[in-house]
Short mmCIF file of C-alpha atoms and ligand atoms in Angstrom, two decimals:
data_model
loop_
_atom_site.label_atom_id
_atom_site.label_comp_id
_atom_site.label_asym_id
_atom_site.label_seq_id
_atom_site.Cartn_x
_atom_site.Cartn_y
_atom_site.Cartn_z
CA MET A 1343 -126.38 52.34 -145.74
CA ALA A 1344 -125.96 50.66 -142.34
CA ARG A 1345 -123.64 48.10 -140.82
CA CYS A 1346 -124.94 44.86 -139.32
CA GLU A 1347 -123.16 43.84 -136.13
CA VAL A 1348 -124.71 40.39 -135.66
CA CYS A 1349 -121.92 38.22 -137.03
CA PHE A 1350 -118.29 38.31 -138.13
CA ARG A 1351 -119.22 39.44 -141.63
CA HIS A 1352 -120.25 42.92 -140.43
CA CYS A 1353 -122.09 43.53 -143.68
CA ASP A 1354 -122.38 47.10 -144.90
CA ILE A 1355 -125.90 47.00 -146.34
CA LYS A 1356 -127.22 49.53 -148.84
CA GLU A 1357 -130.70 50.98 -148.35
CA GLY A 1358 -133.29 48.42 -149.51
CA SER A 1359 -130.72 45.62 -149.91
CA LEU A 1360 -130.08 42.42 -148.02
CA GLY A 1361 -127.02 41.37 -146.03
CA PHE A 1362 -125.06 38.24 -146.93
CA CYS A 1363 -127.42 35.95 -144.95
CA GLY A 1364 -130.54 37.08 -146.80
CA ALA A 1365 -132.37 37.65 -143.53
CA ARG A 1366 -131.38 41.20 -142.61
CA ALA A 1367 -131.87 44.35 -144.66
CA CYS A 1368 -131.25 48.06 -144.47
CA ARG A 1369 -134.42 50.08 -144.07
CA ASP A 1370 -134.38 53.80 -143.23
CA ASP A 1371 -130.64 53.60 -142.46
CA LYS A 1372 -131.17 50.85 -139.89
CA VAL A 1373 -130.57 47.11 -140.09
CA ALA A 1374 -133.73 45.08 -139.54
CA ALA A 1375 -134.47 41.36 -139.59
CA VAL A 1376 -136.77 40.93 -142.59
CA ASN A 1377 -137.30 37.27 -141.69
CA TYR A 1378 -138.90 38.26 -138.36
CA GLY A 1379 -141.71 35.79 -137.65
CA ARG A 1380 -141.58 34.40 -141.19
CA ILE A 1381 -141.79 30.69 -140.55
CA THR A 1382 -140.83 28.16 -143.22
CA GLY A 1383 -141.25 25.08 -141.05
CA ILE A 1384 -143.02 24.16 -137.82
CA ALA A 1385 -143.21 20.68 -136.26
CA LEU A 1386 -143.57 18.98 -132.90
CA ASP A 1387 -140.27 17.07 -132.71
CA PRO A 1388 -138.74 14.72 -130.14
CA ILE A 1389 -136.10 16.70 -128.22
CA GLU A 1390 -133.51 14.08 -129.21
CA LYS A 1391 -133.88 15.24 -132.82
CA LYS A 1392 -132.37 18.69 -132.07
CA PRO A 1393 -130.11 16.84 -131.03
CA LEU A 1394 -130.26 17.15 -127.25
CA ALA A 1395 -129.57 13.95 -125.34
CA ARG A 1396 -129.42 15.22 -121.76
CA PHE A 1397 -132.14 17.85 -121.59
CA TYR A 1398 -135.61 16.57 -120.71
CA PRO A 1399 -135.12 13.26 -122.57
CA GLY A 1400 -138.30 11.75 -123.93
CA SER A 1401 -140.06 15.10 -124.27
CA MET A 1402 -141.33 16.88 -127.37
CA ILE A 1403 -140.53 20.42 -128.49
CA LEU A 1404 -142.35 22.71 -130.90
CA SER A 1405 -139.68 23.46 -133.49
CA VAL A 1406 -139.71 26.42 -135.85
CA GLY A 1407 -137.41 27.80 -138.51
CA SER A 1408 -137.28 30.79 -140.81
CA TYR A 1409 -134.90 31.33 -143.75
CA GLY A 1410 -131.36 32.51 -144.44
CA CYS A 1411 -127.89 31.66 -143.11
CA ASN A 1412 -124.60 33.44 -142.51
CA LEU A 1413 -122.47 30.37 -143.36
CA ARG A 1414 -122.11 28.55 -146.66
CA CYS A 1415 -121.63 24.88 -145.77
CA PRO A 1416 -121.67 23.04 -149.11
CA PHE A 1417 -123.26 19.97 -147.47
CA CYS A 1418 -126.17 21.85 -145.85
CA GLN A 1419 -129.06 19.55 -144.94
CA ASN A 1420 -131.55 22.42 -145.01
CA TYR A 1421 -130.31 24.28 -148.09
CA ASP A 1422 -133.87 24.87 -149.30
CA ILE A 1423 -134.39 27.34 -146.43
CA SER A 1424 -130.80 28.41 -145.76
CA TRP A 1425 -128.89 29.54 -148.83
CA SER A 1426 -130.00 27.97 -152.10
CA ASP A 1427 -130.67 30.27 -155.07
CA GLU A 1428 -134.40 29.81 -154.45
CA THR A 1429 -134.04 30.86 -150.80
CA MET A 1430 -132.16 34.00 -151.73
CA ALA A 1431 -134.73 34.83 -154.42
CA ALA A 1432 -137.54 34.39 -151.87
CA ALA A 1433 -135.64 36.60 -149.41
CA ARG A 1434 -135.38 39.33 -152.06
CA ARG A 1435 -139.12 39.11 -152.75
CA ILE A 1436 -139.90 39.42 -149.05
CA ASN A 1437 -137.59 42.39 -148.73
CA GLU A 1438 -139.56 44.02 -151.52
CA ASP A 1439 -142.73 43.30 -149.53
CA ALA A 1440 -144.11 40.81 -152.01
CA SER A 1441 -146.17 38.03 -150.50
CA ASP A 1442 -144.78 34.53 -150.46
CA ARG A 1443 -147.33 31.79 -149.99
CA GLU A 1444 -144.82 29.28 -148.67
CA ILE A 1445 -143.83 31.44 -145.74
CA ARG A 1446 -146.31 31.98 -142.95
CA TYR A 1447 -146.11 34.83 -140.43
CA ILE A 1448 -146.42 33.66 -136.82
CA SER A 1449 -146.20 36.37 -134.19
CA PRO A 1450 -144.30 35.74 -130.92
CA GLU A 1451 -147.63 35.76 -129.08
CA GLU A 1452 -149.13 33.19 -131.45
CA LEU A 1453 -146.10 30.90 -131.19
CA ALA A 1454 -146.08 31.06 -127.38
CA PHE A 1455 -149.80 30.25 -127.44
CA LEU A 1456 -149.21 27.27 -129.76
CA ALA A 1457 -146.43 25.98 -127.50
CA ALA A 1458 -148.80 25.95 -124.53
CA ARG A 1459 -151.54 24.31 -126.59
CA TYR A 1460 -149.27 21.34 -127.35
CA LYS A 1461 -148.46 20.65 -123.69
CA PRO A 1462 -150.84 17.66 -123.57
CA GLU A 1463 -148.71 16.11 -126.40
CA GLY A 1464 -145.63 16.31 -124.17
CA ASN A 1465 -144.40 19.66 -125.49
CA ILE A 1466 -141.99 21.47 -123.15
CA GLY A 1467 -141.53 24.67 -125.16
CA VAL A 1468 -140.07 26.07 -128.38
CA ALA A 1469 -136.93 25.21 -130.34
CA PHE A 1470 -135.53 27.78 -132.77
CA THR A 1471 -133.92 25.64 -135.42
CA TYR A 1472 -133.86 24.48 -139.09
CA ASN A 1473 -132.14 27.65 -140.45
CA GLU A 1474 -129.68 29.76 -138.40
CA PRO A 1475 -131.89 31.45 -135.75
CA LEU A 1476 -129.41 34.13 -134.65
CA ILE A 1477 -129.52 36.06 -137.92
CA GLY A 1478 -133.08 36.82 -136.77
CA TYR A 1479 -132.29 36.98 -133.06
CA GLU A 1480 -134.96 39.62 -132.39
CA TYR A 1481 -137.70 37.06 -133.05
CA VAL A 1482 -135.93 34.51 -130.82
CA ARG A 1483 -135.66 37.09 -128.02
CA ASP A 1484 -139.27 38.33 -128.27
CA THR A 1485 -140.78 34.86 -128.51
CA ALA A 1486 -138.54 33.16 -125.96
CA ARG A 1487 -139.40 35.85 -123.40
CA LEU A 1488 -143.13 35.01 -123.73
CA VAL A 1489 -142.53 31.25 -123.73
CA LYS A 1490 -140.46 31.52 -120.56
CA ALA A 1491 -143.04 33.75 -118.90
CA GLY A 1492 -145.52 30.94 -119.58
CA GLY A 1493 -143.32 28.51 -117.65
CA MET A 1494 -142.04 26.65 -120.70
CA LYS A 1495 -138.53 26.04 -122.09
CA ASN A 1496 -136.58 27.54 -125.00
CA VAL A 1497 -134.01 25.71 -127.08
CA LEU A 1498 -131.65 27.22 -129.64
CA VAL A 1499 -130.00 25.17 -132.39
CA SER A 1500 -127.26 27.34 -133.81
CA ASN A 1501 -123.96 27.49 -135.66
CA GLY A 1502 -122.74 29.71 -132.82
CA THR A 1503 -121.39 32.28 -135.24
CA ALA A 1504 -122.64 35.49 -133.69
CA GLU A 1505 -121.24 38.31 -131.58
CA LEU A 1506 -121.32 37.89 -127.79
CA SER A 1507 -123.61 40.94 -127.52
CA ILE A 1508 -126.27 38.95 -129.43
CA LEU A 1509 -125.76 35.92 -127.22
CA LEU A 1510 -126.09 38.03 -124.06
CA GLU A 1511 -129.36 39.49 -125.31
CA ILE A 1512 -131.05 36.10 -125.69
CA LEU A 1513 -129.26 34.10 -122.99
CA PRO A 1514 -131.64 35.06 -120.13
CA PHE A 1515 -134.47 33.31 -122.00
CA ILE A 1516 -132.69 30.24 -123.41
CA ASP A 1517 -132.60 27.01 -121.41
CA ALA A 1518 -130.61 24.76 -123.73
CA MET A 1519 -128.60 24.98 -126.91
CA ASN A 1520 -127.15 22.64 -129.43
CA ILE A 1521 -124.24 24.45 -131.06
CA ASP A 1522 -122.30 23.21 -134.08
CA LEU A 1523 -118.59 22.95 -133.59
CA LYS A 1524 -118.05 21.92 -137.15
CA GLY A 1525 -114.35 21.22 -137.00
CA PHE A 1526 -111.25 22.48 -135.28
CA THR A 1527 -109.12 24.17 -137.92
CA ASP A 1528 -109.40 27.75 -139.15
CA ASP A 1529 -108.77 26.52 -142.67
CA TYR A 1530 -111.89 24.31 -142.66
CA TYR A 1531 -114.06 26.96 -141.02
CA CYS A 1532 -112.90 29.67 -143.35
CA LYS A 1533 -112.46 27.96 -146.73
CA VAL A 1534 -115.14 25.26 -146.64
CA LEU A 1535 -117.86 26.78 -144.45
CA GLY A 1536 -117.23 30.49 -144.89
CA GLY A 1537 -117.28 30.88 -141.12
CA SER A 1538 -115.18 31.93 -138.16
CA ARG A 1539 -113.87 29.28 -135.77
CA LYS A 1540 -112.83 31.91 -133.25
CA MET A 1541 -116.28 33.49 -133.10
CA THR A 1542 -117.84 30.05 -132.64
CA MET A 1543 -115.41 29.11 -129.86
CA ASP A 1544 -115.97 32.42 -128.04
CA PHE A 1545 -119.72 31.88 -128.33
CA ILE A 1546 -119.53 28.35 -126.90
CA GLU A 1547 -117.17 29.43 -124.11
CA ARG A 1548 -119.69 32.06 -122.96
CA ALA A 1549 -122.85 30.00 -123.52
CA VAL A 1550 -121.75 27.10 -121.29
CA LYS A 1551 -121.56 29.46 -118.32
CA ASP A 1552 -125.32 30.08 -118.25
CA CYS A 1553 -127.02 27.39 -120.23
CA HIS A 1554 -127.23 23.65 -120.88
CA VAL A 1555 -125.08 23.22 -124.00
CA GLU A 1556 -124.56 20.21 -126.25
CA LEU A 1557 -122.25 20.30 -129.28
CA THR A 1558 -122.46 18.69 -132.70
CA THR A 1559 -119.73 17.83 -135.19
CA LEU A 1560 -120.49 16.45 -138.64
CA ILE A 1561 -117.58 14.35 -139.84
CA ILE A 1562 -116.72 15.07 -143.48
CA PRO A 1563 -114.31 12.61 -145.13
CA GLY A 1564 -110.98 14.28 -145.87
CA GLU A 1565 -111.89 17.54 -144.14
CA ASN A 1566 -112.25 17.20 -140.36
CA ASP A 1567 -111.94 13.47 -139.78
CA SER A 1568 -108.47 13.02 -138.28
CA GLU A 1569 -107.95 11.64 -134.78
CA GLU A 1570 -105.51 14.51 -134.09
CA GLU A 1571 -108.18 17.11 -134.82
CA MET A 1572 -110.74 15.28 -132.65
CA ARG A 1573 -108.19 15.13 -129.81
CA GLU A 1574 -107.42 18.82 -130.10
CA MET A 1575 -111.11 19.70 -130.18
CA THR A 1576 -112.09 17.53 -127.21
CA ASP A 1577 -109.10 18.82 -125.22
CA TRP A 1578 -110.49 22.31 -125.70
CA ILE A 1579 -114.07 21.28 -124.85
CA ALA A 1580 -112.92 19.44 -121.72
CA GLY A 1581 -111.22 22.61 -120.45
CA LEU A 1582 -114.34 24.81 -120.61
CA LYS A 1583 -115.31 26.45 -117.33
CA ASP A 1584 -118.52 27.56 -115.65
CA ASP A 1585 -119.19 31.01 -114.20
CA ASN A 1586 -117.35 30.13 -110.96
CA GLY A 1587 -114.21 29.03 -112.77
CA ARG A 1588 -114.94 25.34 -112.21
CA THR A 1589 -113.91 23.09 -115.12
CA ILE A 1590 -117.09 21.50 -116.50
CA GLY A 1591 -116.10 20.67 -120.08
CA ALA A 1592 -115.99 16.89 -119.62
CA GLU A 1593 -119.72 16.98 -118.82
CA ILE A 1594 -120.65 18.68 -122.11
CA PRO A 1595 -122.35 16.19 -124.47
CA LEU A 1596 -120.84 15.87 -127.95
CA HIS A 1597 -122.79 14.49 -130.92
CA ILE A 1598 -120.59 13.11 -133.69
CA SER A 1599 -122.55 12.70 -136.91
CA ARG A 1600 -122.04 10.85 -140.14
CA PHE A 1601 -121.99 12.85 -143.37
CA PHE A 1602 -124.03 11.92 -146.45
CA PRO A 1603 -123.37 13.52 -149.87
CA ARG A 1604 -125.79 16.39 -150.18
CA PHE A 1605 -126.43 19.74 -151.89
CA LYS A 1606 -123.12 20.95 -153.36
CA MET A 1607 -120.87 18.33 -151.74
CA LEU A 1608 -121.42 15.28 -153.94
CA ASP A 1609 -117.78 14.52 -154.67
CA ARG A 1610 -117.27 12.00 -151.87
CA ASP A 1611 -118.95 9.04 -150.19
CA ALA A 1612 -120.76 9.04 -146.87
CA THR A 1613 -118.45 8.87 -143.86
CA ASP A 1614 -117.31 5.34 -143.10
CA ILE A 1615 -119.30 4.24 -140.03
CA ARG A 1616 -116.14 2.74 -138.53
CA LYS A 1617 -114.51 6.18 -138.73
CA VAL A 1618 -117.41 7.78 -136.83
CA TYR A 1619 -117.20 5.13 -134.09
CA ARG A 1620 -113.41 5.47 -133.87
CA LEU A 1621 -113.63 9.27 -133.50
CA ALA A 1622 -116.29 8.79 -130.81
CA GLU A 1623 -113.84 6.55 -128.94
CA VAL A 1624 -111.18 9.25 -129.21
CA ALA A 1625 -113.64 11.87 -127.92
CA ARG A 1626 -114.49 9.64 -124.94
CA GLU A 1627 -110.87 9.90 -123.78
CA LYS A 1628 -111.84 13.41 -122.60
CA LEU A 1629 -115.63 13.66 -122.56
CA LYS A 1630 -118.21 11.66 -120.60
CA TYR A 1631 -121.14 11.91 -122.99
CA VAL A 1632 -120.40 11.20 -126.64
CA TYR A 1633 -123.16 10.18 -129.04
CA THR A 1634 -122.99 9.03 -132.65
CA GLY A 1635 -125.60 10.16 -135.17
CA ASN A 1636 -126.78 9.09 -138.65
CA CYS A 1637 -125.05 5.71 -138.24
S1 SF4 B 955 -126.13 38.52 -139.67
FE1 SF4 B 955 -126.39 38.60 -141.90
S2 SF4 B 955 -126.42 40.77 -142.44
FE2 SF4 B 955 -125.63 40.62 -140.35
S3 SF4 B 955 -123.38 40.59 -140.58
FE3 SF4 B 955 -124.06 38.45 -140.52
S4 SF4 B 955 -124.39 37.86 -142.67
FE4 SF4 B 955 -124.29 40.10 -142.61
#
């Protein structure tokens, strides 16, 4: 038995079993990332797709993802690799050392090599994305170090739900992040997503001091779509400070996205486009760079 200290769940994991996220297991009384280097998706994507609007616009980035997630968003766009029954079954097979043909092992060295090979296509580096990368932060750290040593960039697309000690371990190698700030009430974070708003806010507060950060909020009808909540959230973002205590929050880009019924959340329509545009207007009262997505 060992305790995982990566996220707020602090799973106590029995020998040979998986933690809640399906990506970490207890082996020989130690917690290890069993999804290390196990890639479920790899693609050369435009950087705007991460989404990052103000970090090397027009460039491409080699994007990779593994499997597993520590949250349980019922509207997950990538449920097939994050937390569906099939994902968890595949995670159990991998933990038992069975081979899985759909998951390819790519070592940090191989991924850094691939990133450099795609330079002529406009590639600037590697993005860790698709599933939650921080539940397998060791792979992010080991790969990002090599990518950076090769003069290329690293991007992290994360739910920001990890301990600061994990953030500090990878931060020296990460150049830009898109972090989900999924809403601004504890109730929504806790009951709908199975997450921790406080941990996410602490993570963002620290990340902006050393890294280019953009934020994303998916607007779910009836959950996080009030103007009051958007005002409260953008007030908080606008007040964020850099390492010298200078207020820089108004410069942080915010992506406001439209929801479509998906996965387990099929009980409501897509977000009204007018609502997304109105909330973007509200956000612009405090922030300089607000983008709408999926509209
Ligand atoms: S990262 Fe995974 S195993 Fe570790 S505490 Fe979080 S959910 Fe549990």
